[in-house]
């Protein structure tokens, strides 16, 4: 096939046992979209097998077929060498397959125990099942570092803990093959490390693990074998030890990708944004920001790192004019109104603040409106968009949108499509085009590359750096530590509504930032991972 | 107020709470499974009509009861087809069922009996008769306990006792059985049920069946126990009151009993004290009779604390990955 790189099949001992999973010629189409094209893969027992690919490459579809969510149009599934039909999830479970979804499938107001036994009860009455599961959880906790309180409610425990419940669910169902879909998206580095230790432990016990991710570092760190998917096809399967991140990225995207943002050193100028003692109390009376101080200079990117829900979103919302706050915020030396009365997005834009919100689908776009309409939201009062006192200059707006879409490489560059019909990455490019093209003094960016594929990530990063190089100030909030590390000129870490510290990217590492993100400032002290996780679960319970 | 005043009121409370309770528990099963059931009113009404009609024609209240359950089941399954299979809007389907029941009962009633939408007066075996518990005679003269036992506890139709038993049964099913666990889970997060290999659709249909049966019993009690025949629009908003009671009860069976008794009590008080003087002011009869409805509004307006409904309520399940 043109453009695909087919590596030699992974060098595995051919005479060893049958593969834990073998897929042969799996194809699946949704209408005209071919999600999986003739996919074959062999996963050997007792290994961690990574599957990597961009969003929409077909990884999740493939795993959904394996877990009985979809029926393949063609192809065969072999489990431990035996041909197996998987018409539904029940069949997958009885074939020994367990799945940990990206979005946990837990019942929020159930206890851990109830979630574990759901669908795996031993009889019509719950009592014996619960007693049995309680024993099993104790055993599994000791065996795999999977400690959870069986009586805790899901809504009261942190995400890391919830993920453990998902793993326990699978193990309780005697799963030998564990599929994890983007498992680290919601975890801190410390929690992710703990997860990987658990996975190593499971592997040592002979379990087979399939790890789906778009994070190259994880693939390099924990997998034995890695398969790369692109546009519904399996383009390569290689031994992890025989490849490197750059090569994998190239296989994923189909062209060379710069993983590190190529940027010149910052040349900071005058202070554009000054924040003093900023406080936000939400409607439940919980203090979300407990008095923070930050500043951003012209020609500089300040990155705010932190686990989601520790106040970063509130900083963006206050500056963007969505949330009222107490304290002082100055833009170019002039104080702005934080009362929430006249401090709407409109007044912020008048002060040359542009905002790429964290949640583009609810705050950045109106999904059922056309691209050309979305391209002017917030700036629709601009006289340039008016034809006369009554009518807007729709033709002019369309033409301008078309031009912006081409400059920002939005695909397809058609102003008449609704926002919904673009992929996540292209939706984000529309928002970025709208905000960055206004050439603001201060750009607020939240999670610029969440759900965006690697090719588009590169593009969006370059646009942000480009604005910085024009001498503008950028405030970046991201839960992706890698993104913060590579984009920011200065890093502030937030935890529980406070700024825990500021670091220069050149003088820190992910470990130190990870500890700060978990609320631990004393980097000298050696903290156990469990302590960090416990600390984190506490605040997440409080914040969430 | 003495015992002789209180006991009849409490006695009436039990009787008017019974249909509410059946309907409320029906709603509980339905909403716990994630199906909002605004059509309770319609199911209650159609069950009342068919139970009374069939009881009148057959002379047997038990056959009437079966007919009531059958009619209510048909509406319940219609709601299921609309909101589970075709993933329609559950509110609209429910409202449609209410209209359907309201129209059908009158049209069919007029056609069958020609009494302007009524059924003939029921008597004898065509009605549920009060049951006298053992030892009533012997106990009657014991002070306090005697009147309570013989006038309040004894002397109801079998459905009143069945309603109380149903509360206990509902609690047991919901919190002690596998089916209950699945049912609670499917109303909170159907995906969790689906990925566990359990059919969301089958679970929700079972909930609809249970809701249909319970509404059917409630309707039968209304027309053949509480009253002696069907009268046009006789459900009189009880389906909605039960819905309010369900919210008040935060979707819990024992709380539902308490809530329904409260509504029943207000109804009983309103009927008993048609004329009431408070601080020298005559409270109009209409106000007393409107009490349960006023409470409904107050509860639904959210004055009674925060009630968190089952999270998946109202959203059809679409398998999505």
mmCIF file of N, CA and C in Angstrom, chain A residues 134-194:
data_model
loop_
_atom_site.group_PDB
_atom_site.id
_atom_site.type_symbol
_atom_site.label_atom_id
_atom_site.label_comp_id
_atom_site.label_asym_id
_atom_site.label_seq_id
_atom_site.Cartn_x
_atom_site.Cartn_y
_atom_site.Cartn_z
ATOM 1 N N UNK A 134 -15.102 -9.415 48.407
ATOM 2 C CA UNK A 134 -14.308 -8.751 49.437
ATOM 3 C C UNK A 134 -13.007 -9.526 49.677
ATOM 4 N N UNK A 135 -13.153 -10.852 49.750
ATOM 5 C CA UNK A 135 -11.962 -11.699 49.931
ATOM 6 C C UNK A 135 -11.030 -11.568 48.735
ATOM 7 N N UNK A 136 -11.630 -11.621 47.545
ATOM 8 C CA UNK A 136 -10.827 -11.573 46.326
ATOM 9 C C UNK A 136 -10.070 -10.254 46.231
ATOM 10 N N UNK A 137 -10.730 -9.148 46.633
ATOM 11 C CA UNK A 137 -10.073 -7.850 46.557
ATOM 12 C C UNK A 137 -8.859 -7.817 47.481
ATOM 13 N N UNK A 138 -9.011 -8.419 48.655
ATOM 14 C CA UNK A 138 -7.894 -8.455 49.597
ATOM 15 C C UNK A 138 -6.701 -9.170 48.969
ATOM 16 N N UNK A 139 -7.007 -10.303 48.349
ATOM 17 C CA UNK A 139 -5.960 -11.116 47.735
ATOM 18 C C UNK A 139 -5.297 -10.338 46.583
ATOM 19 N N UNK A 140 -6.116 -9.732 45.727
ATOM 20 C CA UNK A 140 -5.579 -8.995 44.579
ATOM 21 C C UNK A 140 -4.772 -7.784 45.025
ATOM 22 N N UNK A 141 -5.243 -7.144 46.095
ATOM 23 C CA UNK A 141 -4.528 -5.971 46.603
ATOM 24 C C UNK A 141 -3.116 -6.369 47.013
ATOM 25 N N UNK A 142 -3.009 -7.497 47.696
ATOM 26 C CA UNK A 142 -1.705 -7.933 48.159
ATOM 27 C C UNK A 142 -0.841 -8.348 46.980
ATOM 28 N N UNK A 143 -1.447 -8.957 45.994
ATOM 29 C CA UNK A 143 -0.685 -9.525 44.888
ATOM 30 C C UNK A 143 -0.147 -8.461 43.933
ATOM 31 N N UNK A 144 -0.947 -7.421 43.670
ATOM 32 C CA UNK A 144 -0.599 -6.500 42.582
ATOM 33 C C UNK A 144 -0.514 -5.034 42.998
ATOM 34 N N UNK A 145 -0.380 -4.728 44.279
ATOM 35 C CA UNK A 145 -0.321 -3.309 44.678
ATOM 36 C C UNK A 145 -1.595 -2.570 44.297
ATOM 37 N N UNK A 146 -2.717 -3.260 44.386
ATOM 38 C CA UNK A 146 -3.979 -2.649 43.955
ATOM 39 C C UNK A 146 -4.869 -2.379 45.161
ATOM 40 N N UNK A 147 -4.366 -1.567 46.095
ATOM 41 C CA UNK A 147 -5.132 -1.326 47.308
ATOM 42 C C UNK A 147 -6.287 -0.359 47.050
ATOM 43 N N UNK A 148 -7.485 -0.777 47.399
ATOM 44 C CA UNK A 148 -8.625 0.137 47.413
ATOM 45 C C UNK A 148 -9.516 -0.228 48.592
ATOM 46 N N UNK A 149 -10.253 0.759 49.063
ATOM 47 C CA UNK A 149 -11.213 0.502 50.137
ATOM 48 C C UNK A 149 -12.482 -0.040 49.494
ATOM 49 N N UNK A 150 -12.847 -1.284 49.768
ATOM 50 C CA UNK A 150 -13.989 -1.881 49.064
ATOM 51 C C UNK A 150 -15.307 -1.168 49.337
ATOM 52 N N UNK A 151 -15.387 -0.422 50.441
ATOM 53 C CA UNK A 151 -16.656 0.207 50.777
ATOM 54 C C UNK A 151 -16.733 1.678 50.383
ATOM 55 N N UNK A 152 -15.642 2.191 49.817
ATOM 56 C CA UNK A 152 -15.654 3.596 49.407
ATOM 57 C C UNK A 152 -16.577 3.756 48.203
ATOM 58 N N UNK A 153 -17.258 4.908 48.139
ATOM 59 C CA UNK A 153 -18.077 5.196 46.966
ATOM 60 C C UNK A 153 -17.170 5.723 45.862
ATOM 61 N N UNK A 154 -17.495 5.361 44.624
ATOM 62 C CA UNK A 154 -16.665 5.772 43.493
ATOM 63 C C UNK A 154 -16.550 7.290 43.420
ATOM 64 N N UNK A 155 -17.678 7.993 43.671
ATOM 65 C CA UNK A 155 -17.638 9.457 43.524
ATOM 66 C C UNK A 155 -16.751 10.124 44.576
ATOM 67 N N UNK A 156 -16.354 9.349 45.578
ATOM 68 C CA UNK A 156 -15.528 9.947 46.629
ATOM 69 C C UNK A 156 -14.044 9.621 46.496
ATOM 70 N N UNK A 157 -13.688 8.828 45.508
ATOM 71 C CA UNK A 157 -12.265 8.501 45.361
ATOM 72 C C UNK A 157 -11.700 9.144 44.100
ATOM 73 N N UNK A 158 -10.403 9.322 44.068
ATOM 74 C CA UNK A 158 -9.759 10.002 42.953
ATOM 75 C C UNK A 158 -9.708 9.136 41.702
ATOM 76 N N UNK A 159 -9.328 9.774 40.596
ATOM 77 C CA UNK A 159 -9.322 9.038 39.329
ATOM 78 C C UNK A 159 -8.338 7.872 39.310
ATOM 79 N N UNK A 160 -7.181 8.074 39.942
ATOM 80 C CA UNK A 160 -6.192 6.992 39.969
ATOM 81 C C UNK A 160 -6.777 5.759 40.632
ATOM 82 N N UNK A 161 -7.493 6.015 41.723
ATOM 83 C CA UNK A 161 -8.121 4.933 42.466
ATOM 84 C C UNK A 161 -9.237 4.306 41.625
ATOM 85 N N UNK A 162 -9.990 5.152 40.924
ATOM 86 C CA UNK A 162 -11.070 4.623 40.086
ATOM 87 C C UNK A 162 -10.511 3.699 39.017
ATOM 88 N N UNK A 163 -9.356 4.086 38.499
ATOM 89 C CA UNK A 163 -8.758 3.242 37.474
ATOM 90 C C UNK A 163 -8.372 1.881 38.050
ATOM 91 N N UNK A 164 -7.891 1.908 39.298
ATOM 92 C CA UNK A 164 -7.564 0.630 39.931
ATOM 93 C C UNK A 164 -8.798 -0.238 40.059
ATOM 94 N N UNK A 165 -9.936 0.412 40.335
ATOM 95 C CA UNK A 165 -11.178 -0.361 40.434
ATOM 96 C C UNK A 165 -11.480 -1.026 39.091
ATOM 97 N N UNK A 166 -11.256 -0.292 38.007
ATOM 98 C CA UNK A 166 -11.478 -0.874 36.681
ATOM 99 C C UNK A 166 -10.576 -2.086 36.451
ATOM 100 N N UNK A 167 -9.329 -1.960 36.865
ATOM 101 C CA UNK A 167 -8.409 -3.090 36.693
ATOM 102 C C UNK A 167 -8.864 -4.258 37.564
ATOM 103 N N UNK A 168 -9.266 -3.931 38.790
ATOM 104 C CA UNK A 168 -9.749 -4.984 39.693
ATOM 105 C C UNK A 168 -10.982 -5.681 39.127
ATOM 106 N N UNK A 169 -11.851 -4.897 38.505
ATOM 107 C CA UNK A 169 -13.030 -5.488 37.883
ATOM 108 C C UNK A 169 -12.616 -6.565 36.885
ATOM 109 N N UNK A 170 -11.637 -6.212 36.058
ATOM 110 C CA UNK A 170 -11.191 -7.166 35.045
ATOM 111 C C UNK A 170 -10.551 -8.393 35.692
ATOM 112 N N UNK A 171 -9.708 -8.162 36.699
ATOM 113 C CA UNK A 171 -9.024 -9.291 37.332
ATOM 114 C C UNK A 171 -10.022 -10.189 38.066
ATOM 115 N N UNK A 172 -11.035 -9.557 38.671
ATOM 116 C CA UNK A 172 -12.040 -10.333 39.376
ATOM 117 C C UNK A 172 -12.788 -11.257 38.417
ATOM 118 N N UNK A 173 -12.870 -10.834 37.170
ATOM 119 C CA UNK A 173 -13.528 -11.666 36.155
ATOM 120 C C UNK A 173 -12.543 -12.619 35.512
ATOM 121 N N UNK A 174 -11.414 -12.852 36.172
ATOM 122 C CA UNK A 174 -10.414 -13.820 35.711
ATOM 123 C C UNK A 174 -9.822 -13.444 34.363
ATOM 124 N N UNK A 175 -9.690 -12.145 34.101
ATOM 125 C CA UNK A 175 -9.128 -11.755 32.816
ATOM 126 C C UNK A 175 -7.653 -12.125 32.752
ATOM 127 N N UNK A 176 -7.249 -12.713 31.635
ATOM 128 C CA UNK A 176 -5.836 -12.989 31.396
ATOM 129 C C UNK A 176 -5.254 -11.972 30.443
ATOM 130 N N UNK A 177 -6.155 -11.331 29.716
ATOM 131 C CA UNK A 177 -5.728 -10.341 28.734
ATOM 132 C C UNK A 177 -6.380 -9.022 29.128
ATOM 133 N N UNK A 178 -5.561 -8.020 29.339
ATOM 134 C CA UNK A 178 -6.075 -6.750 29.832
ATOM 135 C C UNK A 178 -5.810 -5.680 28.778
ATOM 136 N N UNK A 179 -6.876 -5.008 28.353
ATOM 137 C CA UNK A 179 -6.707 -3.934 27.374
ATOM 138 C C UNK A 179 -6.898 -2.611 28.096
ATOM 139 N N UNK A 180 -5.929 -1.719 27.992
ATOM 140 C CA UNK A 180 -6.069 -0.399 28.614
ATOM 141 C C UNK A 180 -6.069 0.661 27.532
ATOM 142 N N UNK A 181 -7.154 1.446 27.497
ATOM 143 C CA UNK A 181 -7.306 2.466 26.466
ATOM 144 C C UNK A 181 -6.906 3.821 27.051
ATOM 145 N N UNK A 182 -5.830 4.392 26.558
ATOM 146 C CA UNK A 182 -5.348 5.697 27.022
ATOM 147 C C UNK A 182 -5.393 5.804 28.545
ATOM 148 N N UNK A 183 -4.715 4.921 29.246
ATOM 149 C CA UNK A 183 -4.923 4.869 30.704
ATOM 150 C C UNK A 183 -4.320 6.043 31.470
ATOM 151 N N UNK A 184 -3.366 6.754 30.896
ATOM 152 C CA UNK A 184 -2.687 7.768 31.703
ATOM 153 C C UNK A 184 -3.210 9.178 31.456
ATOM 154 N N UNK A 185 -4.214 9.299 30.595
ATOM 155 C CA UNK A 185 -4.720 10.630 30.260
ATOM 156 C C UNK A 185 -5.133 11.448 31.470
ATOM 157 N N UNK A 186 -5.629 10.772 32.502
ATOM 158 C CA UNK A 186 -6.155 11.508 33.653
ATOM 159 C C UNK A 186 -5.234 11.413 34.866
ATOM 160 N N UNK A 187 -4.072 10.804 34.700
ATOM 161 C CA UNK A 187 -3.225 10.546 35.871
ATOM 162 C C UNK A 187 -2.070 11.534 35.983
ATOM 163 N N UNK A 188 -1.601 11.734 37.226
ATOM 164 C CA UNK A 188 -0.366 12.487 37.415
ATOM 165 C C UNK A 188 0.795 11.566 37.062
ATOM 166 N N UNK A 189 1.975 12.139 36.863
ATOM 167 C CA UNK A 189 3.128 11.277 36.572
ATOM 168 C C UNK A 189 3.336 10.201 37.648
ATOM 169 N N UNK A 190 3.135 10.585 38.918
ATOM 170 C CA UNK A 190 3.348 9.598 39.983
ATOM 171 C C UNK A 190 2.326 8.472 39.882
ATOM 172 N N UNK A 191 1.068 8.845 39.620
ATOM 173 C CA UNK A 191 0.038 7.823 39.477
ATOM 174 C C UNK A 191 0.304 6.948 38.263
ATOM 175 N N UNK A 192 0.772 7.580 37.199
ATOM 176 C CA UNK A 192 1.073 6.823 35.992
ATOM 177 C C UNK A 192 2.192 5.813 36.272
ATOM 178 N N UNK A 193 3.207 6.261 37.012
ATOM 179 C CA UNK A 193 4.292 5.344 37.362
ATOM 180 C C UNK A 193 3.767 4.170 38.171
ATOM 181 N N UNK A 194 2.877 4.472 39.104
ATOM 182 C CA UNK A 194 2.283 3.403 39.902
ATOM 183 C C UNK A 194 1.527 2.426 39.005
#
